[in-house]
């Protein structure tokens, strides 16, 4: 039987508890989850993509069926390259849905074999975002 591999893409600058929760819950649904760290030259991240990959690898070390890789370019090409069948996306609020839905439709058009799975966060993590984590950190919280 073919392994069910899901890809969870993002900038993860930084990875926070909401991301980790989604990864851990998705590991119960898939044989393997690939955390795909986006290398986006248009953004100025707090951490380099290499640093983010290393931090996430350390954090996810207890989970042997989770691997972490950098990527750039089309997400569906990366999903195909790693043998994935599904893109995981977290939805914290209705406001996330419109953008994520448009991306899912475009990905489906580019590669009909790639599905998108939207996952709601646990209630404790609905307010958490990387931007908020960085703002609180820089304000001394």
PDB file of C-alpha atoms in Angstrom:
ATOM      1  CA  UNK A   1       0.000   0.000   0.000  1.00  0.00           C
ATOM      2  CA  UNK A   2       1.297   3.449  -0.931  1.00  0.00           C
ATOM      3  CA  UNK A   3       2.252   5.763   1.929  1.00  0.00           C
ATOM      4  CA  UNK A   4      -0.108   8.668   2.510  1.00  0.00           C
ATOM      5  CA  UNK A   5       2.140  11.718   2.646  1.00  0.00           C
ATOM      6  CA  UNK A   6       0.809  15.173   3.476  1.00  0.00           C
ATOM      7  CA  UNK A   7       2.685  18.430   3.005  1.00  0.00           C
ATOM      8  CA  UNK A   8       2.257  21.293   5.462  1.00  0.00           C
ATOM      9  CA  UNK A   9       3.700  24.428   3.811  1.00  0.00           C
ATOM     10  CA  UNK A  10       4.440  27.754   5.425  1.00  0.00           C
ATOM     11  CA  UNK A  11       7.056  30.301   6.330  1.00  0.00           C
ATOM     12  CA  UNK A  12       7.005  29.207  10.001  1.00  0.00           C
ATOM     13  CA  UNK A  13       8.799  32.371  11.086  1.00  0.00           C
ATOM     14  CA  UNK A  14       8.673  31.121  13.797  1.00  0.00           C
ATOM     15  CA  UNK A  15       6.909  27.798  14.256  1.00  0.00           C
ATOM     16  CA  UNK A  16       4.413  28.249  17.097  1.00  0.00           C
ATOM     17  CA  UNK A  17       2.177  26.026  19.221  1.00  0.00           C
ATOM     18  CA  UNK A  18      -0.688  26.240  16.729  1.00  0.00           C
ATOM     19  CA  UNK A  19       1.553  24.942  13.929  1.00  0.00           C
ATOM     20  CA  UNK A  20       2.919  22.168  16.115  1.00  0.00           C
ATOM     21  CA  UNK A  21      -0.570  21.120  17.188  1.00  0.00           C
ATOM     22  CA  UNK A  22      -1.706  20.879  13.567  1.00  0.00           C
ATOM     23  CA  UNK A  23       1.371  18.809  12.669  1.00  0.00           C
ATOM     24  CA  UNK A  24       0.879  16.423  15.571  1.00  0.00           C
ATOM     25  CA  UNK A  25      -2.835  15.933  14.808  1.00  0.00           C
ATOM     26  CA  UNK A  26      -2.129  15.396  11.111  1.00  0.00           C
ATOM     27  CA  UNK A  27       0.448  12.708  11.961  1.00  0.00           C
ATOM     28  CA  UNK A  28      -2.505  10.653  13.199  1.00  0.00           C
ATOM     29  CA  UNK A  29      -4.173  10.950   9.777  1.00  0.00           C
ATOM     30  CA  UNK A  30      -1.203  10.406   7.463  1.00  0.00           C
ATOM     31  CA  UNK A  31       1.740   8.015   7.321  1.00  0.00           C
ATOM     32  CA  UNK A  32       4.129  10.937   6.989  1.00  0.00           C
ATOM     33  CA  UNK A  33       3.954  14.718   7.153  1.00  0.00           C
ATOM     34  CA  UNK A  34       6.496  16.896   5.364  1.00  0.00           C
ATOM     35  CA  UNK A  35       6.796  20.360   6.862  1.00  0.00           C
ATOM     36  CA  UNK A  36       7.690  22.485   3.841  1.00  0.00           C
ATOM     37  CA  UNK A  37       9.496  25.662   4.881  1.00  0.00           C
ATOM     38  CA  UNK A  38       8.966  28.341   2.277  1.00  0.00           C
ATOM     39  CA  UNK A  39      12.020  30.173   1.039  1.00  0.00           C
ATOM     40  CA  UNK A  40      10.404  33.426  -0.079  1.00  0.00           C
ATOM     41  CA  UNK A  41      12.896  35.996  -1.320  1.00  0.00           C
ATOM     42  CA  UNK A  42      10.185  38.687  -1.339  1.00  0.00           C
ATOM     43  CA  UNK A  43       9.845  38.576   2.462  1.00  0.00           C
ATOM     44  CA  UNK A  44      12.394  39.576   5.079  1.00  0.00           C
ATOM     45  CA  UNK A  45      12.044  36.837   7.683  1.00  0.00           C
ATOM     46  CA  UNK A  46      13.214  37.040  11.267  1.00  0.00           C
ATOM     47  CA  UNK A  47      15.062  33.732  10.787  1.00  0.00           C
ATOM     48  CA  UNK A  48      16.696  32.405   7.615  1.00  0.00           C
ATOM     49  CA  UNK A  49      15.077  29.388   5.991  1.00  0.00           C
ATOM     50  CA  UNK A  50      18.037  27.284   7.145  1.00  0.00           C
ATOM     51  CA  UNK A  51      17.520  28.403  10.751  1.00  0.00           C
ATOM     52  CA  UNK A  52      13.783  27.741  10.557  1.00  0.00           C
ATOM     53  CA  UNK A  53      14.350  24.243   9.147  1.00  0.00           C
ATOM     54  CA  UNK A  54      16.819  23.441  11.919  1.00  0.00           C
ATOM     55  CA  UNK A  55      14.548  24.782  14.678  1.00  0.00           C
ATOM     56  CA  UNK A  56      11.571  22.803  13.374  1.00  0.00           C
ATOM     57  CA  UNK A  57      13.644  19.630  13.007  1.00  0.00           C
ATOM     58  CA  UNK A  58      14.697  19.950  16.648  1.00  0.00           C
ATOM     59  CA  UNK A  59      11.138  20.586  17.794  1.00  0.00           C
ATOM     60  CA  UNK A  60       9.694  17.692  15.777  1.00  0.00           C
ATOM     61  CA  UNK A  61      12.522  15.219  16.541  1.00  0.00           C
ATOM     62  CA  UNK A  62      10.247  13.009  18.709  1.00  0.00           C
ATOM     63  CA  UNK A  63       8.099  12.320  15.633  1.00  0.00           C
ATOM     64  CA  UNK A  64       9.966  10.025  13.201  1.00  0.00           C
ATOM     65  CA  UNK A  65       7.202  10.277  10.590  1.00  0.00           C
ATOM     66  CA  UNK A  66       7.637  14.047  10.314  1.00  0.00           C
ATOM     67  CA  UNK A  67      10.346  15.481   8.101  1.00  0.00           C
ATOM     68  CA  UNK A  68      11.253  19.066   7.392  1.00  0.00           C
ATOM     69  CA  UNK A  69      12.439  20.448   4.047  1.00  0.00           C
ATOM     70  CA  UNK A  70      12.909  23.840   2.436  1.00  0.00           C
ATOM     71  CA  UNK A  71      11.170  24.658  -0.800  1.00  0.00           C
ATOM     72  CA  UNK A  72      10.635  27.427  -3.289  1.00  0.00           C
ATOM     73  CA  UNK A  73       8.599  27.515  -6.452  1.00  0.00           C
ATOM     74  CA  UNK A  74       5.213  25.927  -7.018  1.00  0.00           C
ATOM     75  CA  UNK A  75       3.841  24.047  -4.046  1.00  0.00           C
ATOM     76  CA  UNK A  76       2.210  21.376  -6.222  1.00  0.00           C
ATOM     77  CA  UNK A  77       5.595  20.599  -7.804  1.00  0.00           C
ATOM     78  CA  UNK A  78       7.093  20.128  -4.339  1.00  0.00           C
ATOM     79  CA  UNK A  79       4.173  17.912  -3.277  1.00  0.00           C
ATOM     80  CA  UNK A  80       4.704  15.751  -6.362  1.00  0.00           C
ATOM     81  CA  UNK A  81       8.465  15.565  -5.776  1.00  0.00           C
ATOM     82  CA  UNK A  82       8.067  14.256  -2.199  1.00  0.00           C
ATOM     83  CA  UNK A  83       5.329  11.798  -3.200  1.00  0.00           C
ATOM     84  CA  UNK A  84       2.602  13.706  -1.383  1.00  0.00           C
ATOM     85  CA  UNK A  85      -1.127  13.476  -1.948  1.00  0.00           C
ATOM     86  CA  UNK A  86      -2.382  16.330   0.180  1.00  0.00           C
ATOM     87  CA  UNK A  87      -1.644  19.892   1.267  1.00  0.00           C
ATOM     88  CA  UNK A  88      -2.513  20.712   4.876  1.00  0.00           C
ATOM     89  CA  UNK A  89      -3.717  24.195   5.754  1.00  0.00           C
ATOM     90  CA  UNK A  90      -4.837  25.572   9.082  1.00  0.00           C
ATOM     91  CA  UNK A  91      -7.819  27.888   9.275  1.00  0.00           C
ATOM     92  CA  UNK A  92      -7.983  30.043  12.401  1.00  0.00           C
ATOM     93  CA  UNK A  93     -10.859  32.248  11.299  1.00  0.00           C
ATOM     94  CA  UNK A  94     -13.299  32.809   8.468  1.00  0.00           C
ATOM     95  CA  UNK A  95     -10.964  35.528   7.197  1.00  0.00           C
ATOM     96  CA  UNK A  96      -8.330  32.848   6.443  1.00  0.00           C
ATOM     97  CA  UNK A  97     -10.755  30.847   4.328  1.00  0.00           C
ATOM     98  CA  UNK A  98     -11.084  33.076   1.259  1.00  0.00           C
ATOM     99  CA  UNK A  99      -7.351  33.171   0.525  1.00  0.00           C
ATOM    100  CA  UNK A 100      -6.816  29.496   1.356  1.00  0.00           C
ATOM    101  CA  UNK A 101      -9.797  28.439  -0.760  1.00  0.00           C
ATOM    102  CA  UNK A 102      -8.472  30.370  -3.773  1.00  0.00           C
ATOM    103  CA  UNK A 103      -5.048  28.770  -3.340  1.00  0.00           C
ATOM    104  CA  UNK A 104      -6.594  25.303  -3.046  1.00  0.00           C
ATOM    105  CA  UNK A 105      -8.529  25.820  -6.284  1.00  0.00           C
ATOM    106  CA  UNK A 106      -5.411  27.031  -8.106  1.00  0.00           C
ATOM    107  CA  UNK A 107      -3.365  24.100  -6.800  1.00  0.00           C
ATOM    108  CA  UNK A 108      -6.105  21.708  -7.952  1.00  0.00           C
ATOM    109  CA  UNK A 109      -6.047  23.283 -11.404  1.00  0.00           C
ATOM    110  CA  UNK A 110      -2.249  22.976 -11.575  1.00  0.00           C
ATOM    111  CA  UNK A 111      -2.254  19.369 -10.333  1.00  0.00           C
ATOM    112  CA  UNK A 112      -5.594  17.534 -10.039  1.00  0.00           C
ATOM    113  CA  UNK A 113      -3.955  14.750  -7.985  1.00  0.00           C
ATOM    114  CA  UNK A 114      -3.179  17.083  -5.072  1.00  0.00           C
ATOM    115  CA  UNK A 115      -5.942  17.536  -2.502  1.00  0.00           C
ATOM    116  CA  UNK A 116      -6.120  20.249   0.154  1.00  0.00           C
ATOM    117  CA  UNK A 117      -7.218  19.479   3.699  1.00  0.00           C
ATOM    118  CA  UNK A 118      -8.306  22.393   5.876  1.00  0.00           C
ATOM    119  CA  UNK A 119      -7.882  21.845   9.601  1.00  0.00           C
ATOM    120  CA  UNK A 120      -9.372  23.998  12.334  1.00  0.00           C
ATOM    121  CA  UNK A 121      -7.112  24.739  15.296  1.00  0.00           C
ATOM    122  CA  UNK A 122      -7.798  23.715  18.843  1.00  0.00           C
ATOM    123  CA  UNK A 123      -9.609  26.541  20.585  1.00  0.00           C
ATOM    124  CA  UNK A 124      -6.476  27.420  22.593  1.00  0.00           C
ATOM    125  CA  UNK A 125      -4.608  28.287  19.387  1.00  0.00           C
ATOM    126  CA  UNK A 126      -7.186  30.272  17.404  1.00  0.00           C
ATOM    127  CA  UNK A 127      -5.496  33.578  18.255  1.00  0.00           C
ATOM    128  CA  UNK A 128      -1.894  32.463  17.651  1.00  0.00           C
ATOM    129  CA  UNK A 129       0.002  33.624  14.572  1.00  0.00           C
ATOM    130  CA  UNK A 130       3.700  33.999  13.822  1.00  0.00           C
ATOM    131  CA  UNK A 131       3.198  37.739  13.430  1.00  0.00           C
ATOM    132  CA  UNK A 132       1.592  37.983  16.887  1.00  0.00           C
ATOM    133  CA  UNK A 133       4.354  35.868  18.449  1.00  0.00           C
ATOM    134  CA  UNK A 134       6.999  38.193  16.966  1.00  0.00           C
ATOM    135  CA  UNK A 135       5.149  41.352  18.064  1.00  0.00           C
ATOM    136  CA  UNK A 136       4.798  40.118  21.648  1.00  0.00           C
ATOM    137  CA  UNK A 137       8.467  39.076  21.706  1.00  0.00           C
ATOM    138  CA  UNK A 138       9.721  42.429  20.437  1.00  0.00           C
ATOM    139  CA  UNK A 139       7.540  44.273  22.956  1.00  0.00           C
ATOM    140  CA  UNK A 140       9.121  42.311  25.796  1.00  0.00           C
ATOM    141  CA  UNK A 141       6.197  39.967  26.527  1.00  0.00           C
TER     142      UNK A 141
END
